[in-house]
Amino acid sequence: MTDLTRRTAFQLAAAAGAGATATSLTKRKEVTTFVFVTGSNGVASGDAELTLRGHRTVGVSLPGHGPEDQLHVAYQAPQDLAKLAALPSTMAGVTLDDYVEATVDVVRRVSRYGPVILVGGSLGGSTITKAADEVPHLIDRLVYIGAYCCTKLRSPAEYLETPEGRTSLGAAILPGVVGDPRVLKAIRINWRTNDRKFLDAAKAAFMAEGTAGEFLALLNSSLPDESLEVSSADARGRKDAWGRVRRVYVRQSLDRVIPPALQDRMIREADEATPGNRFEVFTVRTPHAPTRRTYREITKILDGLAK
């Protein structure tokens, strides 16, 4: 092989490699990122199964929601309830705007890699609605999983006062409150109590269909403190921003915290507000806190949205 021929071969190989690299980068930029916003007392988490299916997933670290911020030896066993009741809360004064700011920051960072699907569960619905008001052009879809979507009424608290909301069993957590919320500027729940009456009521509300182990795992992954302000904040989206982002609602037909009738009301009111951009609706037979088995169905729905 002559030097000229050898040089030409090297140049062609380099060009092919550059093309392959460019193709790889293009493919990388087309990967969908699912951004998950937790509901009350949750921690940031993604979805390992979605990652195995080729997507990117990330959970938003909401202000004050780090386990390192909230967990204390007084919360361990044996518990020091007097001390636990008096500990300052990192959730004091945290607002819906703070949640939105953290979420928008994540959306901005991941949007450079491809489409963004923003997912909110339960109270996280308020956050994703207001995040869509801020960056509608960066969000491919909004997904509400048994979550609040406020349109005619301003807040989740107001929706719970409706006929559809009054059947909610969410008040089951109130006997677990530790400390004075007016002093703490937050609501603190002792999820690690061994009070059988509280545990039975909470399981009936959040995960009646789950095993005892699944329910205890849920409690042990829940943070004690939540903001006092988020559930009553104005969480209505603007028609010219939130209203133009494609949206999906995953109805949870066994939900006893946000009852199906309330989910249906919020879906209907949102569709009336933006008739040209209606919810795509799926129904999963699952309680408010999905079991491992029923969450697989939700993952399958999410995977399909990215195709």
Short mmCIF file of C-alpha atoms in Angstrom, two decimals:
data_model
loop_
_atom_site.label_atom_id
_atom_site.label_comp_id
_atom_site.label_asym_id
_atom_site.label_seq_id
_atom_site.Cartn_x
_atom_site.Cartn_y
_atom_site.Cartn_z
CA MET A 1 0.00 0.00 0.00
CA THR A 2 1.46 3.38 -1.02
CA ASP A 3 1.77 6.27 1.43
CA LEU A 4 -0.98 8.11 -0.45
CA THR A 5 -3.30 5.14 -0.28
CA ARG A 6 -2.44 4.57 3.38
CA ARG A 7 -3.07 8.24 4.18
CA THR A 8 -6.39 8.12 2.34
CA ALA A 9 -7.42 5.03 4.29
CA PHE A 10 -6.56 6.72 7.57
CA GLN A 11 -8.54 9.81 6.59
CA LEU A 12 -11.57 7.72 5.64
CA ALA A 13 -11.35 5.79 8.91
CA ALA A 14 -11.12 9.05 10.90
CA ALA A 15 -14.11 10.46 9.04
CA ALA A 16 -16.10 7.30 9.72
CA GLY A 17 -15.18 7.50 13.40
CA ALA A 18 -16.23 11.13 13.57
CA GLY A 19 -19.50 10.23 11.89
CA ALA A 20 -20.08 7.44 14.40
CA THR A 21 -19.34 9.83 17.25
CA ALA A 22 -21.73 12.39 15.84
CA THR A 23 -24.37 9.70 15.43
CA SER A 24 -23.82 8.58 19.02
CA LEU A 25 -24.19 12.14 20.26
CA THR A 26 -27.35 12.57 18.21
CA LYS A 27 -28.82 9.42 19.71
CA ARG A 28 -27.83 10.60 23.16
CA LYS A 29 -29.63 13.90 22.66
CA GLU A 30 -32.78 12.05 21.63
CA VAL A 31 -33.04 10.10 24.89
CA THR A 32 -36.13 11.05 26.88
CA THR A 33 -35.58 12.19 30.44
CA PHE A 34 -38.29 11.54 33.01
CA VAL A 35 -38.17 14.08 35.83
CA PHE A 36 -40.03 12.92 38.94
CA VAL A 37 -41.50 15.26 41.55
CA THR A 38 -42.52 13.56 44.77
CA GLY A 39 -45.65 14.19 46.77
CA SER A 40 -45.81 14.96 50.48
CA ASN A 41 -43.03 13.57 52.70
CA GLY A 42 -41.26 11.90 49.79
CA VAL A 43 -37.61 11.82 48.77
CA ALA A 44 -36.09 12.32 45.33
CA SER A 45 -36.09 9.14 43.26
CA GLY A 46 -36.12 8.00 39.65
CA ASP A 47 -37.36 4.77 38.08
CA ALA A 48 -34.80 2.01 37.61
CA GLU A 49 -37.01 0.05 35.22
CA LEU A 50 -37.38 3.06 32.90
CA THR A 51 -33.60 3.40 32.92
CA LEU A 52 -33.25 -0.26 31.96
CA ARG A 53 -35.61 0.44 29.06
CA GLY A 54 -33.23 3.05 27.71
CA HIS A 55 -34.52 6.29 29.21
CA ARG A 56 -32.96 8.74 31.65
CA THR A 57 -34.69 9.33 34.99
CA VAL A 58 -34.03 11.78 37.78
CA GLY A 59 -35.83 12.80 40.94
CA VAL A 60 -36.04 16.44 41.98
CA SER A 61 -34.46 17.18 45.35
CA LEU A 62 -37.10 19.45 46.80
CA PRO A 63 -35.98 22.01 49.42
CA GLY A 64 -35.88 20.48 52.90
CA HIS A 65 -36.65 16.99 51.57
CA GLY A 66 -33.21 15.47 52.02
CA PRO A 67 -33.13 12.65 54.60
CA GLU A 68 -29.99 14.29 55.98
CA ASP A 69 -32.11 17.39 56.66
CA GLN A 70 -34.90 15.66 58.58
CA LEU A 71 -33.71 12.45 60.22
CA HIS A 72 -32.55 12.68 63.83
CA VAL A 73 -31.63 10.23 66.55
CA ALA A 74 -34.80 11.30 68.39
CA TYR A 75 -36.73 9.73 65.50
CA GLN A 76 -34.98 6.38 65.97
CA ALA A 77 -35.91 3.63 68.43
CA PRO A 78 -36.38 4.10 71.28
CA GLN A 79 -37.85 7.42 70.28
CA ASP A 80 -37.53 10.63 72.26
CA LEU A 81 -40.94 12.09 71.41
CA ALA A 82 -40.49 15.18 73.56
CA LYS A 83 -37.27 16.08 71.77
CA LEU A 84 -38.72 15.12 68.37
CA ALA A 85 -41.66 17.46 68.95
CA ALA A 86 -39.35 20.41 69.62
CA LEU A 87 -36.73 20.00 66.89
CA PRO A 88 -36.67 22.89 64.37
CA SER A 89 -37.93 21.92 60.92
CA THR A 90 -36.07 22.47 57.66
CA MET A 91 -39.52 22.73 56.06
CA ALA A 92 -40.44 25.87 57.99
CA GLY A 93 -41.42 28.57 55.52
CA VAL A 94 -40.82 26.40 52.43
CA THR A 95 -43.28 27.37 49.69
CA LEU A 96 -44.63 26.02 46.43
CA ASP A 97 -42.45 28.59 44.66
CA ASP A 98 -39.41 26.94 46.25
CA TYR A 99 -40.48 23.54 44.92
CA VAL A 100 -41.06 25.01 41.48
CA GLU A 101 -37.66 26.69 41.40
CA ALA A 102 -35.91 23.39 42.20
CA THR A 103 -37.94 21.58 39.56
CA VAL A 104 -37.38 24.16 36.84
CA ASP A 105 -33.64 24.02 37.52
CA VAL A 106 -33.62 20.26 36.87
CA VAL A 107 -35.79 20.63 33.74
CA ARG A 108 -33.44 23.26 32.31
CA ARG A 109 -30.40 21.08 32.95
CA VAL A 110 -31.79 17.88 31.41
CA SER A 111 -33.60 19.47 28.46
CA ARG A 112 -30.31 19.71 26.52
CA TYR A 113 -30.29 15.90 26.20
CA GLY A 114 -33.68 15.48 24.56
CA PRO A 115 -37.42 15.46 25.38
CA VAL A 116 -38.47 15.98 28.99
CA ILE A 117 -41.45 14.26 30.57
CA LEU A 118 -42.25 15.87 33.92
CA VAL A 119 -44.03 13.52 36.33
CA GLY A 120 -45.78 14.46 39.57
CA GLY A 121 -47.52 12.25 42.10
CA SER A 122 -50.10 13.41 44.65
CA LEU A 123 -49.11 16.88 45.90
CA GLY A 124 -46.35 16.89 43.28
CA GLY A 125 -49.06 17.74 40.76
CA SER A 126 -49.08 21.31 42.07
CA THR A 127 -45.36 21.61 41.44
CA ILE A 128 -45.38 20.29 37.89
CA THR A 129 -48.28 22.56 36.93
CA LYS A 130 -46.47 25.68 38.10
CA ALA A 131 -43.17 24.47 36.62
CA ALA A 132 -44.95 24.22 33.26
CA ASP A 133 -46.00 27.85 33.67
CA GLU A 134 -42.30 28.76 33.90
CA VAL A 135 -40.80 26.63 31.11
CA PRO A 136 -43.58 25.24 28.88
CA HIS A 137 -41.22 25.15 25.90
CA LEU A 138 -38.87 22.73 27.68
CA ILE A 139 -41.48 20.13 28.66
CA ASP A 140 -42.69 17.53 26.18
CA ARG A 141 -45.38 16.13 28.47
CA LEU A 142 -46.79 16.54 31.96
CA VAL A 143 -47.84 13.36 33.73
CA TYR A 144 -50.08 13.44 36.79
CA ILE A 145 -50.12 10.15 38.70
CA GLY A 146 -53.07 10.31 41.10
CA ALA A 147 -52.06 13.93 41.53
CA TYR A 148 -53.63 17.32 42.09
CA CYS A 149 -54.29 19.41 39.00
CA CYS A 150 -55.87 22.71 40.02
CA THR A 151 -57.83 24.82 37.55
CA LYS A 152 -61.20 26.09 38.80
CA LEU A 153 -60.18 25.93 42.46
CA ARG A 154 -56.89 27.41 43.54
CA SER A 155 -55.33 24.70 45.72
CA PRO A 156 -55.37 21.04 46.78
CA ALA A 157 -56.77 22.11 50.15
CA GLU A 158 -59.78 23.65 48.40
CA TYR A 159 -60.34 20.54 46.29
CA LEU A 160 -60.42 18.41 49.43
CA GLU A 161 -63.36 20.51 50.63
CA THR A 162 -65.47 19.56 47.61
CA PRO A 163 -68.07 16.78 47.77
CA GLU A 164 -65.66 14.59 45.79
CA GLY A 165 -62.80 15.37 48.15
CA ARG A 166 -64.59 14.94 51.46
CA THR A 167 -64.48 11.15 51.15
CA SER A 168 -60.67 11.26 51.34
CA LEU A 169 -59.07 9.19 54.09
CA GLY A 170 -55.99 11.43 54.10
CA ALA A 171 -56.84 12.68 57.58
CA ALA A 172 -55.73 9.27 58.86
CA ILE A 173 -52.27 10.76 59.35
CA LEU A 174 -53.43 13.39 61.84
CA PRO A 175 -53.16 11.18 64.96
CA GLY A 176 -49.49 10.75 64.03
CA VAL A 177 -48.72 14.47 64.25
CA VAL A 178 -45.87 15.30 66.63
CA GLY A 179 -45.29 18.83 67.89
CA ASP A 180 -47.29 21.97 67.26
CA PRO A 181 -47.42 22.83 63.55
CA ARG A 182 -47.92 26.50 64.45
CA VAL A 183 -44.58 26.48 66.28
CA LEU A 184 -42.68 24.23 63.88
CA LYS A 185 -44.11 26.04 60.82
CA ALA A 186 -44.41 22.55 59.33
CA ILE A 187 -46.40 19.39 59.91
CA ARG A 188 -44.43 16.52 61.45
CA ILE A 189 -45.67 12.92 61.30
CA ASN A 190 -44.20 10.12 63.38
CA TRP A 191 -44.26 7.40 60.72
CA ARG A 192 -42.18 5.15 62.97
CA THR A 193 -44.79 4.89 65.70
CA ASN A 194 -45.96 1.43 66.81
CA ASP A 195 -49.48 2.71 67.49
CA ARG A 196 -51.55 -0.04 65.89
CA LYS A 197 -54.64 2.14 65.47
CA PHE A 198 -52.64 4.74 63.52
CA LEU A 199 -50.87 2.12 61.42
CA ASP A 200 -54.11 0.36 60.49
CA ALA A 201 -55.80 3.64 59.53
CA ALA A 202 -52.80 4.82 57.49
CA LYS A 203 -52.56 1.51 55.64
CA ALA A 204 -56.28 1.63 54.82
CA ALA A 205 -55.83 5.14 53.43
CA PHE A 206 -52.60 4.81 51.49
CA MET A 207 -52.00 1.15 50.62
CA ALA A 208 -54.86 -1.12 51.67
CA GLU A 209 -53.99 -3.60 48.90
CA GLY A 210 -50.32 -3.85 49.80
CA THR A 211 -48.62 -6.38 52.04
CA ALA A 212 -47.58 -5.45 55.57
CA GLY A 213 -43.97 -5.35 54.40
CA GLU A 214 -44.73 -3.03 51.48
CA PHE A 215 -46.63 -0.68 53.76
CA LEU A 216 -43.85 -0.57 56.37
CA ALA A 217 -41.32 0.06 53.59
CA LEU A 218 -43.45 3.02 52.49
CA LEU A 219 -43.47 4.44 56.04
CA ASN A 220 -39.73 3.95 56.46
CA SER A 221 -39.03 5.79 53.20
CA SER A 222 -41.27 8.73 54.17
CA LEU A 223 -39.83 11.87 55.73
CA PRO A 224 -41.51 13.16 58.89
CA ASP A 225 -41.82 16.84 57.92
CA GLU A 226 -43.81 18.57 55.19
CA SER A 227 -44.50 22.21 54.42
CA LEU A 228 -47.59 23.82 55.87
CA GLU A 229 -47.88 26.18 52.92
CA VAL A 230 -47.74 24.06 49.76
CA SER A 231 -51.14 22.38 49.99
CA SER A 232 -52.93 25.72 50.31
CA ALA A 233 -50.88 27.63 47.72
CA ASP A 234 -52.38 28.78 44.44
CA ALA A 235 -51.48 25.95 42.06
CA ARG A 236 -53.55 26.93 39.03
CA GLY A 237 -51.76 26.85 35.69
CA ARG A 238 -51.99 29.58 33.07
CA LYS A 239 -53.76 28.67 29.85
CA ASP A 240 -51.04 30.31 27.74
CA ALA A 241 -48.26 28.31 29.42
CA TRP A 242 -49.25 25.16 31.33
CA GLY A 243 -52.33 24.96 29.11
CA ARG A 244 -50.31 24.33 25.95
CA VAL A 245 -48.17 21.45 27.27
CA ARG A 246 -49.42 17.98 26.39
CA ARG A 247 -50.61 16.25 29.52
CA VAL A 248 -51.42 12.77 30.76
CA TYR A 249 -53.40 11.66 33.81
CA VAL A 250 -52.89 8.25 35.36
CA ARG A 251 -56.07 7.61 37.35
CA GLN A 252 -55.62 5.49 40.45
CA SER A 253 -58.95 3.70 40.75
CA LEU A 254 -58.39 2.41 44.31
CA ASP A 255 -57.10 5.73 45.65
CA ARG A 256 -58.59 6.63 49.04
CA VAL A 257 -56.54 9.80 49.56
CA ILE A 258 -57.37 11.54 46.27
CA PRO A 259 -60.55 9.61 45.47
CA PRO A 260 -61.28 8.68 41.83
CA ALA A 261 -64.27 11.05 41.79
CA LEU A 262 -61.96 13.93 42.71
CA GLN A 263 -59.41 12.86 40.10
CA ASP A 264 -62.19 12.82 37.51
CA ARG A 265 -63.35 16.28 38.54
CA MET A 266 -59.86 17.73 38.14
CA ILE A 267 -59.44 16.04 34.75
CA ARG A 268 -62.80 17.39 33.59
CA GLU A 269 -62.13 20.93 34.77
CA ALA A 270 -58.68 21.00 33.16
CA ASP A 271 -60.15 19.81 29.86
CA GLU A 272 -62.83 22.50 30.06
CA ALA A 273 -60.16 25.13 30.65
CA THR A 274 -58.12 24.04 27.61
CA PRO A 275 -60.49 22.20 25.24
CA GLY A 276 -57.84 22.14 22.53
CA ASN A 277 -55.40 20.30 24.79
CA ARG A 278 -57.20 17.62 26.75
CA PHE A 279 -55.78 15.02 29.08
CA GLU A 280 -54.79 11.63 27.74
CA VAL A 281 -56.16 9.39 30.48
CA PHE A 282 -55.05 5.96 31.68
CA THR A 283 -56.51 4.02 34.59
CA VAL A 284 -54.56 1.71 36.87
CA ARG A 285 -56.15 -0.35 39.61
CA THR A 286 -53.91 0.88 42.39
CA PRO A 287 -54.12 2.60 45.77
CA HIS A 288 -52.66 6.05 46.43
CA ALA A 289 -49.25 4.53 47.13
CA PRO A 290 -48.82 1.93 44.37
CA THR A 291 -47.63 -1.53 45.27
CA ARG A 292 -44.63 -2.98 43.48
CA ARG A 293 -46.95 -4.94 41.17
CA THR A 294 -49.20 -2.02 40.25
CA TYR A 295 -46.29 0.35 39.78
CA ARG A 296 -45.05 -1.89 36.98
CA GLU A 297 -48.23 -0.96 35.10
CA ILE A 298 -47.47 2.73 35.60
CA THR A 299 -43.91 2.23 34.35
CA LYS A 300 -45.29 0.56 31.23
CA ILE A 301 -47.51 3.60 30.59
CA LEU A 302 -44.60 5.99 31.05
CA ASP A 303 -42.37 3.94 28.76
CA GLY A 304 -45.03 4.12 26.06
CA LEU A 305 -45.15 7.91 26.27
CA ALA A 306 -41.51 8.16 25.26
CA LYS A 307 -41.95 6.18 22.04
#
